[in-house]
Coordinates of C-alpha atoms in Angstrom, one line a residue:
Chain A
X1 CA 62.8 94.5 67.4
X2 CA 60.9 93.7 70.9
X3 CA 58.7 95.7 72.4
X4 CA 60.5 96.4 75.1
X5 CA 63.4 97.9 72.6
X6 CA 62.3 101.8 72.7
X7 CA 61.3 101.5 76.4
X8 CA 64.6 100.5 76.8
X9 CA 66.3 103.3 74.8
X10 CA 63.2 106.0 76.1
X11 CA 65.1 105.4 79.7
X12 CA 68.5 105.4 78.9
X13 CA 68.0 108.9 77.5
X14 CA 66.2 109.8 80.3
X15 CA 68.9 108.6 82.6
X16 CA 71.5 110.1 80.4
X17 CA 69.4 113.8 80.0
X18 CA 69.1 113.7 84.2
X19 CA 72.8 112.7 84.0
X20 CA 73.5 115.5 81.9
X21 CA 71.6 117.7 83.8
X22 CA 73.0 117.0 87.4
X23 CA 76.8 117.2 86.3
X24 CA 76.1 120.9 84.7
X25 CA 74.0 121.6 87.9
X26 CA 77.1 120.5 90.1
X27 CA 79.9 122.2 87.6
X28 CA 77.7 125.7 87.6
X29 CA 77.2 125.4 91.4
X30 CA 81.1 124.8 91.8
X31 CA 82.0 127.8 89.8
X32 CA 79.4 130.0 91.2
X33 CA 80.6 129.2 94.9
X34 CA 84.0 131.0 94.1
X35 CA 84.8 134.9 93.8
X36 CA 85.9 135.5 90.6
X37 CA 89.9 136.5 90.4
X38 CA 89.2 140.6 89.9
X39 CA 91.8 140.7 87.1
X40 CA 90.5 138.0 84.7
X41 CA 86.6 138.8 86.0
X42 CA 87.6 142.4 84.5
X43 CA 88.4 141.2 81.1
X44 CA 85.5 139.5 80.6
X45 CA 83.4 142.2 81.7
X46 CA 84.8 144.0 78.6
X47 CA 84.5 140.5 76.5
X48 CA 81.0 139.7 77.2
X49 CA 79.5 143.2 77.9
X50 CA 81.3 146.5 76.5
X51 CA 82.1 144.4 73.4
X52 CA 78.4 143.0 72.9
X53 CA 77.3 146.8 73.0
X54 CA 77.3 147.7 69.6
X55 CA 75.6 144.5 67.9
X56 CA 72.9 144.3 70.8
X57 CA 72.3 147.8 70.4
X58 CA 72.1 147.3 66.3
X59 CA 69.6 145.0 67.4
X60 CA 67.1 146.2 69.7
X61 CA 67.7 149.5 67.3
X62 CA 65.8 147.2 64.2
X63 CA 63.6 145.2 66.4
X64 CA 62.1 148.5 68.3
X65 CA 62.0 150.4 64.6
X66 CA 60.1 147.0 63.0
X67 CA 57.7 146.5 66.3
X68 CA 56.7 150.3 66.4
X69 CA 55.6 149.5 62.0
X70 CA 54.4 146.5 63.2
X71 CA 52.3 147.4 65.9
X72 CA 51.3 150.4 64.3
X73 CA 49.4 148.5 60.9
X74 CA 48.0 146.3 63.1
X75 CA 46.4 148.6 65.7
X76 CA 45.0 150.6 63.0
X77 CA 42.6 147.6 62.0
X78 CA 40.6 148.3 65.0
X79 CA 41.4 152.2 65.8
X80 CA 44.5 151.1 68.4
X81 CA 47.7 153.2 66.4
X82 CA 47.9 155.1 69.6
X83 CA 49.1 152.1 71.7
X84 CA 52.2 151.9 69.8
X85 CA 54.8 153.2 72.2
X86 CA 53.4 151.3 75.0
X87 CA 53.7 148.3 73.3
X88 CA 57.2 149.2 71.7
X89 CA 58.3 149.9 75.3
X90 CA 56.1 146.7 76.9
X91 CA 57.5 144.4 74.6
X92 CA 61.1 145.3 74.8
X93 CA 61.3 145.6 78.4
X94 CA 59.3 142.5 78.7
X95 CA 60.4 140.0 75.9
X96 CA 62.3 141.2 73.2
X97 CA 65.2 143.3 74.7
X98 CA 66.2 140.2 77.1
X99 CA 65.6 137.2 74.9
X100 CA 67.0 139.2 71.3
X101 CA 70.0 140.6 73.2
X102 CA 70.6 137.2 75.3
X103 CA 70.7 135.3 71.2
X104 CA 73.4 138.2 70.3
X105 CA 75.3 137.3 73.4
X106 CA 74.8 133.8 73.0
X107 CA 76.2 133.9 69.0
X108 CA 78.9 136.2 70.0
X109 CA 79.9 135.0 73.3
X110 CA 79.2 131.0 74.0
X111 CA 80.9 130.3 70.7
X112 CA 84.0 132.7 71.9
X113 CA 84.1 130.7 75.4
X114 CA 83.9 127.6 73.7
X115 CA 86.2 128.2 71.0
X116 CA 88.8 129.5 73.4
X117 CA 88.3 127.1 76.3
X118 CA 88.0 124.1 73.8
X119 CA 91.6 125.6 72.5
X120 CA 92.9 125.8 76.0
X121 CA 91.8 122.5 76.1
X122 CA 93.7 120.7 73.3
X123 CA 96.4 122.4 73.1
X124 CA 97.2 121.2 76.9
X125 CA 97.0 124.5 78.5
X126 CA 94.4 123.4 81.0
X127 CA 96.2 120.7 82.1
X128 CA 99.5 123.3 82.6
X129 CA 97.0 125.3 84.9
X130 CA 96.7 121.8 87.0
X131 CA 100.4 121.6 87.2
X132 CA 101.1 125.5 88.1
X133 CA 98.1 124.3 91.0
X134 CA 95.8 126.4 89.8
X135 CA 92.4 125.4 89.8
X136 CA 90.8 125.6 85.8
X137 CA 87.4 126.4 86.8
X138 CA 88.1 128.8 89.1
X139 CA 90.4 130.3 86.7
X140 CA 88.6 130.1 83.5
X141 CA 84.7 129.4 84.3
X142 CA 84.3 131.4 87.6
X143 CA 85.0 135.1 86.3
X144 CA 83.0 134.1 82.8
X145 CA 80.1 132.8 84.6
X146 CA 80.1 136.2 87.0
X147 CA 80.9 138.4 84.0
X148 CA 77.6 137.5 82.0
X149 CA 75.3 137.1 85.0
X150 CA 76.7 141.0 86.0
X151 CA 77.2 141.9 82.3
X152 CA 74.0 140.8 80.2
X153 CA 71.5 142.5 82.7
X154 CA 73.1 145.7 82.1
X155 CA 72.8 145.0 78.1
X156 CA 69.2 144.2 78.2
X157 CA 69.0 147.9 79.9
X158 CA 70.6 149.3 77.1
X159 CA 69.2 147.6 74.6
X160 CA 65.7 148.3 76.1
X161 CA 66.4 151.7 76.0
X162 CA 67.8 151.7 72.6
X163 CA 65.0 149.7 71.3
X164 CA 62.5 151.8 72.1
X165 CA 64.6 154.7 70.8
X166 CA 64.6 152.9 67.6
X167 CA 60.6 152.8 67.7
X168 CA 60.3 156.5 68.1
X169 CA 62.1 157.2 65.5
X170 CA 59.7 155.5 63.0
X171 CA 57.2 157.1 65.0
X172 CA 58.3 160.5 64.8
X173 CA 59.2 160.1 61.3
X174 CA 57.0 158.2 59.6
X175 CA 53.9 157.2 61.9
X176 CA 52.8 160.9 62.5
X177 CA 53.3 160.7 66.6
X178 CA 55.0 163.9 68.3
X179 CA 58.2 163.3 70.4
X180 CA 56.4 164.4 73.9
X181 CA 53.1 162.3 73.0
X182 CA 55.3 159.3 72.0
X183 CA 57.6 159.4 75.1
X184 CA 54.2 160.3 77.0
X185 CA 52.8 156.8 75.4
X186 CA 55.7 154.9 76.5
X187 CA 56.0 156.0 80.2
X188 CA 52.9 156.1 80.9
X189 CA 51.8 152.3 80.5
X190 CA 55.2 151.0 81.8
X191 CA 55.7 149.8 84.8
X192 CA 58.7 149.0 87.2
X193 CA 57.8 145.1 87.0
X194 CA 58.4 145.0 83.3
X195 CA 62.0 146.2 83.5
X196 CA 62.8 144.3 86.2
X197 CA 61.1 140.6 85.1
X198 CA 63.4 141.5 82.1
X199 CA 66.7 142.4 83.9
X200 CA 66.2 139.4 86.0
X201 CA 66.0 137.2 82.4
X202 CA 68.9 138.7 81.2
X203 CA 70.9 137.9 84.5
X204 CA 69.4 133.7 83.6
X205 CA 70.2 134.3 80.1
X206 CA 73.4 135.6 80.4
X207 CA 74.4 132.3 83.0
X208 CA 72.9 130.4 80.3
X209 CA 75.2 131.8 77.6
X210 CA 78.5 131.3 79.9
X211 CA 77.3 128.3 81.5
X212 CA 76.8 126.5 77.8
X213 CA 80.2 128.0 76.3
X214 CA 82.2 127.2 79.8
X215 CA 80.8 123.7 80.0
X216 CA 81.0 122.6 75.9
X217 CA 84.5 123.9 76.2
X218 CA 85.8 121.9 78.6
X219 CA 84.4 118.9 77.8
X220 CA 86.1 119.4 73.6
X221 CA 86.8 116.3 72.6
X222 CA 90.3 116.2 70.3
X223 CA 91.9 118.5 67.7
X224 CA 90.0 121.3 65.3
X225 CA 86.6 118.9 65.0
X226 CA 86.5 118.9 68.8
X227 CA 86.7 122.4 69.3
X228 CA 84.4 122.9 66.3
X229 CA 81.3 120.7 67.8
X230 CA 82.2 122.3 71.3
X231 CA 81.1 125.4 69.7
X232 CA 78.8 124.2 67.6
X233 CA 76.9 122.7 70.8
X234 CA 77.3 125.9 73.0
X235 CA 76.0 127.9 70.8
X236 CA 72.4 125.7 69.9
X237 CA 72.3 124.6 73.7
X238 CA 72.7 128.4 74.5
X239 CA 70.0 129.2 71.8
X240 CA 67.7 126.7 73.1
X241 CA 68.3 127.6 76.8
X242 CA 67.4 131.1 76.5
X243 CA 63.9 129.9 74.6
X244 CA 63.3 127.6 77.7
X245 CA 64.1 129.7 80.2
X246 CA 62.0 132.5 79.1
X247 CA 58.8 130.3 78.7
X248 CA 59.5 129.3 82.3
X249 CA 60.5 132.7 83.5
X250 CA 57.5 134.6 82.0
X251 CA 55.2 132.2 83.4
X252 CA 56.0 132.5 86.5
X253 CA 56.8 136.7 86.4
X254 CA 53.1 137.0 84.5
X255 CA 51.1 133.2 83.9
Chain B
X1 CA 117.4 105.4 99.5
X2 CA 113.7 105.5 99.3
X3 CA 112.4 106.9 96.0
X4 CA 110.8 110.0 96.3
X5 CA 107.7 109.4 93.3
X6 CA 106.9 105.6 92.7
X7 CA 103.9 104.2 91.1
X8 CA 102.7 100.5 92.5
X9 CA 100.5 98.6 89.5
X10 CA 99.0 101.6 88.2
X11 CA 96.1 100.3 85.7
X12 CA 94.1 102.4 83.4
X13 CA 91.7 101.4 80.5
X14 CA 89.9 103.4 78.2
X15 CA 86.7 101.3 77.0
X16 CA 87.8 97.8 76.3
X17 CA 91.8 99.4 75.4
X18 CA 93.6 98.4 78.6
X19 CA 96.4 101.1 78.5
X20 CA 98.3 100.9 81.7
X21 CA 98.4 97.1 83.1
X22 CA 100.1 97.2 86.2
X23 CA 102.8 99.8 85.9
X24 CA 105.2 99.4 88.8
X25 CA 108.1 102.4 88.6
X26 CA 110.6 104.3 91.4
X27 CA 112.3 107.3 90.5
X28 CA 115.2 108.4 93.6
X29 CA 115.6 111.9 93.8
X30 CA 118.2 113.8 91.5
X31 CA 118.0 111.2 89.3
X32 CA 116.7 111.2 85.4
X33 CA 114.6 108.7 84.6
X34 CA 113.6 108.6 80.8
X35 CA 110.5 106.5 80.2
X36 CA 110.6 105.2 76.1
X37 CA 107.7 103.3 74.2
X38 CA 106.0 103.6 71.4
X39 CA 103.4 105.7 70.5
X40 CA 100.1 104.7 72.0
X41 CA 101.6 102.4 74.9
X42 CA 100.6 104.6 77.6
X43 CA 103.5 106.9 78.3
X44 CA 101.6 110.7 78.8
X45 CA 98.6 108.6 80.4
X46 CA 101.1 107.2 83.1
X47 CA 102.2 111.3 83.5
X48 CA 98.6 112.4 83.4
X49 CA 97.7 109.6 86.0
X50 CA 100.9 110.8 88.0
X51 CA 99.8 114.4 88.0
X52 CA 95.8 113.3 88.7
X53 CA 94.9 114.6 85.2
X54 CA 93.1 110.9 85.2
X55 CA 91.9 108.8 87.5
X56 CA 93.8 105.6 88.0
X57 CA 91.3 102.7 87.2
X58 CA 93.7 100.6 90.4
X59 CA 96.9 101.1 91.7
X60 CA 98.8 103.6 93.7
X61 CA 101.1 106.8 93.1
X62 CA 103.4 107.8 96.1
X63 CA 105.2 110.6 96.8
X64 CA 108.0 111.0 99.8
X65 CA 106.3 107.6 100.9
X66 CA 102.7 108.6 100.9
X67 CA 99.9 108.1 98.7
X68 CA 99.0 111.3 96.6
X69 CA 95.8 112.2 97.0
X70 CA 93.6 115.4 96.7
X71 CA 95.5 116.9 100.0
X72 CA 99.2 115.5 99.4
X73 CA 98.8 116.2 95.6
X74 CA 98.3 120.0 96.1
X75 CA 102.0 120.3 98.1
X76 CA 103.4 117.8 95.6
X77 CA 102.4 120.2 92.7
X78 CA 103.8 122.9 94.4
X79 CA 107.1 121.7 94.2
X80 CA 106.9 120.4 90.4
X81 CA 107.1 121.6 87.2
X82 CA 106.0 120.2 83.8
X83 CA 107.3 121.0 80.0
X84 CA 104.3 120.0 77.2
X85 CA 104.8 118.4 74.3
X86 CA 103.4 121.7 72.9
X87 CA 104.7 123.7 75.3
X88 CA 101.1 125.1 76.6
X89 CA 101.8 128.2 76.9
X90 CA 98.5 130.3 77.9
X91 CA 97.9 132.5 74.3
X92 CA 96.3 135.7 76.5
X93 CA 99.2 136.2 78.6
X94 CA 102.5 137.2 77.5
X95 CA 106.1 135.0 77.9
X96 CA 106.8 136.5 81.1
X97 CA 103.6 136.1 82.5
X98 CA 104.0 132.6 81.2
X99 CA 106.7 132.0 82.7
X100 CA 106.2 134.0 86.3
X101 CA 102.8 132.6 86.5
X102 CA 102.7 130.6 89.4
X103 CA 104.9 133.7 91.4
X104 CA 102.8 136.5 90.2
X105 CA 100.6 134.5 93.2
X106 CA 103.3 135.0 95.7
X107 CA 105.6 138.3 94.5
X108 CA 104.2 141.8 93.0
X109 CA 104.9 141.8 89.5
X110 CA 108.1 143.7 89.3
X111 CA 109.7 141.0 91.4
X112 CA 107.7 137.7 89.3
X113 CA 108.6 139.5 85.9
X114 CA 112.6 139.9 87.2
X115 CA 112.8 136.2 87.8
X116 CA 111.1 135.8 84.5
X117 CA 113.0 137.4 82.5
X118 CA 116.1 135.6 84.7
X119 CA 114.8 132.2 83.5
X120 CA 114.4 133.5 80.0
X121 CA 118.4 133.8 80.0
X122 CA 118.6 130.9 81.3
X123 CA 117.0 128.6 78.5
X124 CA 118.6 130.5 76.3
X125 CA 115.8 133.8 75.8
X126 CA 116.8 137.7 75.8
X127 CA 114.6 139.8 77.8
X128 CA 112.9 141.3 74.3
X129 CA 111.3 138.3 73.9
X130 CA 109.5 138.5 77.9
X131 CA 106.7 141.1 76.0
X132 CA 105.5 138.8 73.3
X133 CA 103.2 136.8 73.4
X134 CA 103.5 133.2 72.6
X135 CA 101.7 133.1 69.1
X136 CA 104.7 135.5 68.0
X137 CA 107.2 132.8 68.9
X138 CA 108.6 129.9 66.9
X139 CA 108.4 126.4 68.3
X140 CA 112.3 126.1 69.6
X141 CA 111.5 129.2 71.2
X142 CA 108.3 127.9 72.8
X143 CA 109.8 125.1 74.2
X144 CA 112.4 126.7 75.6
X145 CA 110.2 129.3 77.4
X146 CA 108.0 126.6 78.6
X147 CA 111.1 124.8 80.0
X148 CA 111.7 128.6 81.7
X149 CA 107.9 128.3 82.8
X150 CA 108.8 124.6 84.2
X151 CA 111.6 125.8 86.3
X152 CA 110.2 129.3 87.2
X153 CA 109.5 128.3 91.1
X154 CA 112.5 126.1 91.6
X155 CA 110.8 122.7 91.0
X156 CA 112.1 119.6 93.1
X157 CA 110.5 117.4 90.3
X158 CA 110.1 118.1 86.5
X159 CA 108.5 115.9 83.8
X160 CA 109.2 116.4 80.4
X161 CA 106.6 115.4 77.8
X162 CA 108.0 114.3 75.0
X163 CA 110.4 117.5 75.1
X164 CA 111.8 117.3 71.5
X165 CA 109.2 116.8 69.1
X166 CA 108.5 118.8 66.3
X167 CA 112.0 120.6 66.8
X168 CA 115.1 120.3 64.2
X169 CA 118.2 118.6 65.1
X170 CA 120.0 121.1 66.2
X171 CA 117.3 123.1 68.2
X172 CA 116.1 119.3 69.6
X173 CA 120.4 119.0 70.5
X174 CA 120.1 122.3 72.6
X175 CA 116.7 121.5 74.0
X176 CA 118.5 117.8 75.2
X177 CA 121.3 120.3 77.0
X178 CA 119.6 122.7 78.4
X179 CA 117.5 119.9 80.1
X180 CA 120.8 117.8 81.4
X181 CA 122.4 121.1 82.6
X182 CA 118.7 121.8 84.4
X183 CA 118.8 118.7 86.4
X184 CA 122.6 118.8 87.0
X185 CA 122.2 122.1 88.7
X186 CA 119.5 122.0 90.4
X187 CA 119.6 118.9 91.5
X188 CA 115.8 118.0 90.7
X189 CA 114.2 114.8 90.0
X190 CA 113.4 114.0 86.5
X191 CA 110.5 112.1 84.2
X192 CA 111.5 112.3 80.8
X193 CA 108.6 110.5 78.2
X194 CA 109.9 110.6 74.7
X195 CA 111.0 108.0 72.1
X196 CA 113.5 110.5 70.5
X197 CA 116.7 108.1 71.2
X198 CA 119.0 111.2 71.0
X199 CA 117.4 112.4 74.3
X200 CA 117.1 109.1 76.1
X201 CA 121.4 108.9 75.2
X202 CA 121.3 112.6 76.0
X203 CA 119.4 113.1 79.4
X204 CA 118.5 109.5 81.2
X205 CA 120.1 108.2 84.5
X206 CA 117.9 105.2 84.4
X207 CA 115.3 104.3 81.2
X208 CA 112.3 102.2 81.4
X209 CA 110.7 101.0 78.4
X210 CA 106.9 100.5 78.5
X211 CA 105.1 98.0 76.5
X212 CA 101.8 96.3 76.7
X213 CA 100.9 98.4 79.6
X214 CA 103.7 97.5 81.9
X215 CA 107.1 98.1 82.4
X216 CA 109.3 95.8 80.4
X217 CA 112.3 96.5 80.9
X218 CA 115.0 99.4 83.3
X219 CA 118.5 100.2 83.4
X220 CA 121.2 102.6 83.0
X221 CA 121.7 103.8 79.1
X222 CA 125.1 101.5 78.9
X223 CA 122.8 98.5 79.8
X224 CA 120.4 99.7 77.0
X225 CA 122.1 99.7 74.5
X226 CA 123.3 95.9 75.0
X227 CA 120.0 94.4 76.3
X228 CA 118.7 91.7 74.7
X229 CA 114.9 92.5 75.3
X230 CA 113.4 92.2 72.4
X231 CA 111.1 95.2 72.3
X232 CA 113.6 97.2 73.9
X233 CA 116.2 96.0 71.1
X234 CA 113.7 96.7 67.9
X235 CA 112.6 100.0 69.6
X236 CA 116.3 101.2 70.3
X237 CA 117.1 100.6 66.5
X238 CA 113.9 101.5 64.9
X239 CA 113.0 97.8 63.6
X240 CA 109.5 97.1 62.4
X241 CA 108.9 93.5 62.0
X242 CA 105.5 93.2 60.4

């Protein structure tokens, strides 16, 4: 092998990751540009968000109850217990409401978009949609995209507030905090820039989670293995977007 | 007369697999042309190249005269309408709004699903099976609501994609009518791919055989069945020389 051998293949992945990149960028921008048709944008509002409810709430439920225990044995090793419910709120407004709920979405959702669309894709229903002239993206990728970016914001709010529900019930319970002076503890240290930074991830996240199921699907290659790596991919690509895009996001909300 | 859809040395390639080689073909309207092959010789990639689903790698596809393009291809599909080898029906919506999809865009519902349901009689469909939707059908009846789907608006041209396979004789026999009687009545143009020889004898004006990415061989059924080509010959009687 020459030296020049993994130069070689260092920039042809390069050139084939900026490729990538640039036809997503253009596909996303295409859909975005579009209104969404209000039936079809309606029914996925109920797909991606009001169905999501119940295992995003389950989530942040856990993840608010573990955080509060959490948070509670480690503040006591140098006199801190009392900072629980800030943190419990902090941390689910902040981080954990938008990046837990935007992996439930992604599990639940991209794989469903991908599934379907991949479907729609061998089974020759997206080329019907050509020959009835009507535009596939607009039709299929459009109302998903606006869905999620709409829907997933409103989850993280939910799932904020249920997560920190969730922490003070272990605090009431089991951690010896009153209701008033744990709801005291969680107010008083949040602020309005916490929520907000959060919202705005989920709004990313949930672009993230349509974008990846949208694009995977239409690009399935043939038959049931097609479909299967389309949803394979949307879902890790998904996965791994949401970790990206929250490193980027939260430095430059708070670095 | 002037054909009204011809394609001048349409070439496609997929990798090193040359497909389509120069495909020249005229279809006048009303007529039936049945394009035959076998498998793999490029017959759906000639429709899908027609209809813009690929990109022709050279070559031209005219309609009325013109080359179709992004502009000229929207009115084309207008007036067109295409039966799947699967019928592609759309699983969320139901047969009716299968079938009045495209004048759901144009009428209020009431009116799309009345014409639906009209088309459904046509090809064959009571009006109990307009609420189902298409997972709860069996694949006769799936074909035969697609065909209702392919002739919902009226269509001045209709492919049809290999339109009886996977079906038994005798729902394939009533599939191969119901097509004929179509075309007869309303006097569309038709593109027929199939290598079911029971639907080329059945449906075809004019056949075309494709092989090695062109056009081998055209004429009228009568002339089929004498020709001397020899792919067309072996194909016509299902003779594998190895």
């Amino acid at each position: 092998m020459s030296l020049s051998t993994p130069v070689a293949l260092t920039g042809r992945a390069a050139l084939g990751l900026t490729r990538l990149i640039g036809r997503v960028a253009i596909f996303a921008s295409r859909s975005l540009a579009r209104l969404p048709e209000p039936r079809e944008f309606l029914r996925q509002l109920i797909q991606i968000g009001w169905l999501s409810l119940p295992v995003v709430g389950l989530t942040a439920l856990f993840t608010g109850a573990a955080l509060a225990l959490q948070m509670y044995s480690g503040g006591q090793r140098f006199s801190a217990a009392e900072v629980v419910p800030a943190v419990v709120a902090i941390g689910m407004a902040r981080e954990l409401g938008p990046v837990l709920g935007g992996l439930m979405v992604a599990a639940r959702v991209a794989s469903s978009i991908a599934a379907e669309i991949g479907t729609m894709r061998v089974t020759e229903q997206i080329d019907a949609l050509v020959t009835l002239s009507a535009d596939p993206q607009r039709h299929l990728v459009t109302p998903r995209l606006w869905a999620a970016i709409l829907a997933v914001p409103i989850l993280v709010g939910v799932g904020d507030v249920i997560g920190i529900m969730g922490g003070w019930i272990v605090g009431t319970q089991s951690l010896g905090f009153t209701s008033a002076a744990y709801i005291k503890g969680s107010w008083s240290f949040l602020e309005s820039w916490d929520v907000v930074s959060g919202l705005l991830k989920g709004a990313v996240f949930g672009l993230i989670v349509a974008l990846s199921g949208c694009w995977f699907g239409m690009n399935a290659g043939r038959g049931a293995a097609g479909v299967g790596r389309a949803t394979k991919y949307a879902v890790v690509a998904a996965a791994v977007g949401i970790f990206a895009a929250n490193f980027a996001m939260t430095g430059l909300f708070f670095g | 007369m002037s054909p009204v859809l011809e394609t001048r040395g349409l070439c496609k390639a997929f990798g090193s697999q040359q497909v389509l080689a120069g495909v020249d073909l005229a279809v006048e309207k009303g007529e039936s042309l049945v394009v035959i092959g076998q498998s793999g010789t490029g017959k759906s990639v000639l429709l899908k190249c027609i209809l813009g689903l690929e990109t022709p790698d050279a070559g031209q596809v005219l309609w009325q005269g013109k080359p179709l393009d992004r502009r000229t291809r929207a009115a084309f599909l207008d007036g067109f309408g295409m039966l799947f080898q699967g019928a592609a029906l759309f699983d969320s919506l139901t047969v009716w709004q299968n079938v009045a999809f495209r004048l759901r865009r144009r009428l209020g519902d009431a009116e799309a699903r009345r014409i639906a349901v009209e088309k459904l009689a046509r090809v064959g469909l009571g009006p109990e099976v307009a609420d189902l939707h298409p997972a709860a059908l069996s694949g006769g009846m799936a074909k035969r609501a697609g065909l209702a789907r392919a002739i919902a608006a009226d269509p001045q041209v209709i492919f049809f994609d290999e339109p009886t396979t996977g079906l038994d004789p005798i729902r394939a026999a009533r599939i191969n009518a119901l097509i004929r009687d179509i075309v007869t009545e309303t006097g569309a143009t038709a593109i027929t791919i199939t290598h079911d020889m029971t639907t080329v004898r059945r449906v075809a004006d004019r056949v075309a055989m494709l092989s090695g990415g062109g056009v081998v061989w055209q004429g009228d059924v009568a002339a089929m069945e004498a020709a001397h080509e020899p792919h067309l010959h072996d194909f016509i009687r299902g003779i594998w020389r190895p």
